[in-house]
XYZ file of C-alpha atoms in Angstrom:
166
model
C 134.560 17.685 -55.657
C 135.991 15.358 -53.003
C 133.962 12.373 -52.856
C 134.259 9.391 -50.399
C 132.476 6.176 -49.994
C 131.509 4.642 -46.303
C 130.677 1.114 -46.791
C 128.847 -1.155 -44.575
C 126.057 -3.535 -44.248
C 124.558 -1.167 -41.729
C 122.261 -3.805 -40.129
C 121.028 -1.700 -38.090
C 122.732 1.579 -38.649
C 123.799 2.624 -35.027
C 124.967 6.107 -33.573
C 128.659 4.894 -33.926
C 128.223 4.583 -37.610
C 126.270 8.069 -37.619
C 129.234 9.932 -35.710
C 131.914 8.431 -38.431
C 129.590 9.632 -41.267
C 128.848 12.978 -39.880
C 132.738 13.539 -39.555
C 133.222 12.169 -42.808
C 130.808 14.545 -44.142
C 133.014 17.546 -42.656
C 136.107 16.263 -44.588
C 134.483 15.524 -47.958
C 131.942 17.315 -50.089
C 129.987 14.428 -50.656
C 129.826 10.961 -48.961
C 128.160 8.008 -50.756
C 127.197 5.607 -47.693
C 127.175 2.166 -49.691
C 124.956 -0.364 -48.171
C 126.175 -3.578 -48.744
C 124.996 -7.300 -48.697
C 127.530 -10.065 -47.614
C 125.918 -13.307 -48.502
C 127.584 -15.230 -45.649
C 125.955 -13.145 -43.122
C 122.583 -13.350 -41.591
C 120.697 -10.019 -41.872
C 117.669 -8.618 -39.453
C 116.652 -6.174 -42.201
C 116.306 -6.104 -45.916
C 118.515 -4.018 -47.818
C 115.587 -1.546 -48.717
C 114.900 -1.352 -44.814
C 118.505 -0.676 -44.094
C 118.570 1.835 -46.757
C 115.677 3.580 -45.771
C 116.791 3.827 -42.052
C 120.145 5.241 -43.264
C 118.338 7.941 -45.365
C 115.994 8.673 -42.643
C 118.782 9.321 -39.950
C 121.027 11.089 -42.306
C 118.537 13.194 -43.923
C 119.869 16.420 -41.867
C 123.297 15.865 -43.138
C 124.468 17.777 -46.211
C 126.312 15.850 -49.166
C 125.173 12.334 -48.074
C 123.824 9.707 -50.716
C 122.906 6.502 -49.346
C 122.523 3.746 -52.251
C 122.987 0.051 -52.521
C 127.009 -1.156 -53.463
C 125.832 -3.901 -55.387
C 128.180 -6.855 -56.171
C 131.672 -6.453 -56.863
C 134.800 -5.136 -55.446
C 134.729 -1.828 -53.037
C 137.776 -0.578 -55.128
C 135.886 -0.772 -58.393
C 132.614 0.479 -56.894
C 134.825 3.626 -55.851
C 136.577 4.096 -59.255
C 132.886 3.970 -60.980
C 131.398 6.540 -58.546
C 134.697 8.816 -58.531
C 135.478 8.519 -55.067
C 138.805 9.307 -53.826
C 138.626 7.793 -50.748
C 137.007 5.271 -48.504
C 136.019 6.147 -45.073
C 136.325 3.558 -42.273
C 135.661 3.563 -38.429
C 138.003 2.182 -36.043
C 136.923 0.918 -32.471
C 139.740 -1.001 -31.811
C 143.274 -2.224 -32.839
C 141.874 -5.468 -34.105
C 139.684 -3.153 -36.548
C 142.787 -1.878 -37.703
C 144.536 -5.134 -38.244
C 141.507 -6.302 -40.033
C 140.906 -3.073 -42.352
C 144.726 -2.378 -43.130
C 145.343 -5.240 -45.721
C 142.104 -4.418 -47.522
C 143.131 -0.599 -47.534
C 146.282 -1.524 -49.203
C 144.778 -3.883 -51.599
C 142.175 -0.997 -52.280
C 145.023 1.520 -53.137
C 146.916 -0.879 -55.270
C 143.927 -1.890 -57.534
C 142.475 1.379 -58.071
C 144.460 3.974 -56.246
C 141.562 4.788 -53.794
C 142.857 5.648 -50.209
C 141.391 4.544 -47.226
C 140.664 7.069 -44.271
C 140.502 5.772 -40.845
C 138.485 7.665 -38.139
C 139.056 6.543 -34.568
C 135.509 6.044 -32.877
C 134.365 8.290 -29.974
C 135.038 6.697 -26.766
C 131.648 6.150 -26.049
C 130.689 4.479 -29.263
C 133.892 1.915 -29.066
C 131.650 -0.930 -28.020
C 128.801 -0.639 -30.489
C 128.435 -3.172 -33.247
C 125.078 -4.034 -35.115
C 125.621 -7.390 -34.072
C 125.700 -6.682 -30.481
C 122.815 -4.269 -30.908
C 120.471 -6.846 -32.392
C 121.590 -9.591 -29.738
C 120.918 -7.378 -26.808
C 117.571 -6.311 -28.538
C 116.668 -9.676 -29.259
C 117.227 -10.653 -25.398
C 114.839 -7.932 -24.165
C 117.748 -5.337 -23.508
C 117.119 -1.657 -23.915
C 119.247 -0.411 -26.957
C 117.536 2.910 -27.387
C 120.736 5.011 -26.366
C 122.775 3.228 -29.177
C 120.259 3.685 -32.275
C 118.507 6.242 -33.833
C 114.843 6.552 -33.095
C 113.698 5.354 -36.371
C 115.875 2.251 -35.962
C 114.477 1.694 -32.494
C 110.992 1.807 -33.727
C 111.786 -1.013 -36.171
C 113.642 -3.247 -33.708
C 110.644 -2.830 -31.073
C 108.009 -3.658 -33.736
C 110.052 -6.580 -34.881
C 110.052 -5.600 -38.585
C 112.505 -7.564 -40.466
C 112.643 -8.082 -44.319
C 112.860 -11.048 -46.890
C 116.639 -10.894 -47.381
C 117.621 -12.543 -44.249
C 120.473 -14.919 -44.792
C 121.822 -17.956 -42.453
C 125.253 -18.715 -42.056
C 126.232 -22.193 -43.387
């Protein structure tokens, strides 16, 4: 079985994420969407809410598992889960410059390869941070997020694991 991990904080999951995950599902037998927590980030949604949104929006795709990544190294998580690859979406050359050293380190640590999938042109501008900012300022983000995510954004739901930067 070819298993890959698609990691991210997914706060919130958006259509760019979905497009990359769907393409990964076509390349691998199983894709684990590993929802991570970076304690230096401020989150709008709790870990459970982020996992729920991912499960709801990815339910129609075969071979997708959504679970928390937990603490520790991504490379070690992949080794423990039997994943041969990490899938990362790239929006720009700066994403590549940021991701390449990590991909090389992950391969050297556990042998896990990183597969880079270029974003579709109409998703290149999307980021969870930008979506949250536009929504907070009253902008319409309906074309950028799944309906279940939009519902949560509009209702103002947010969980208890919000973090603030130093």
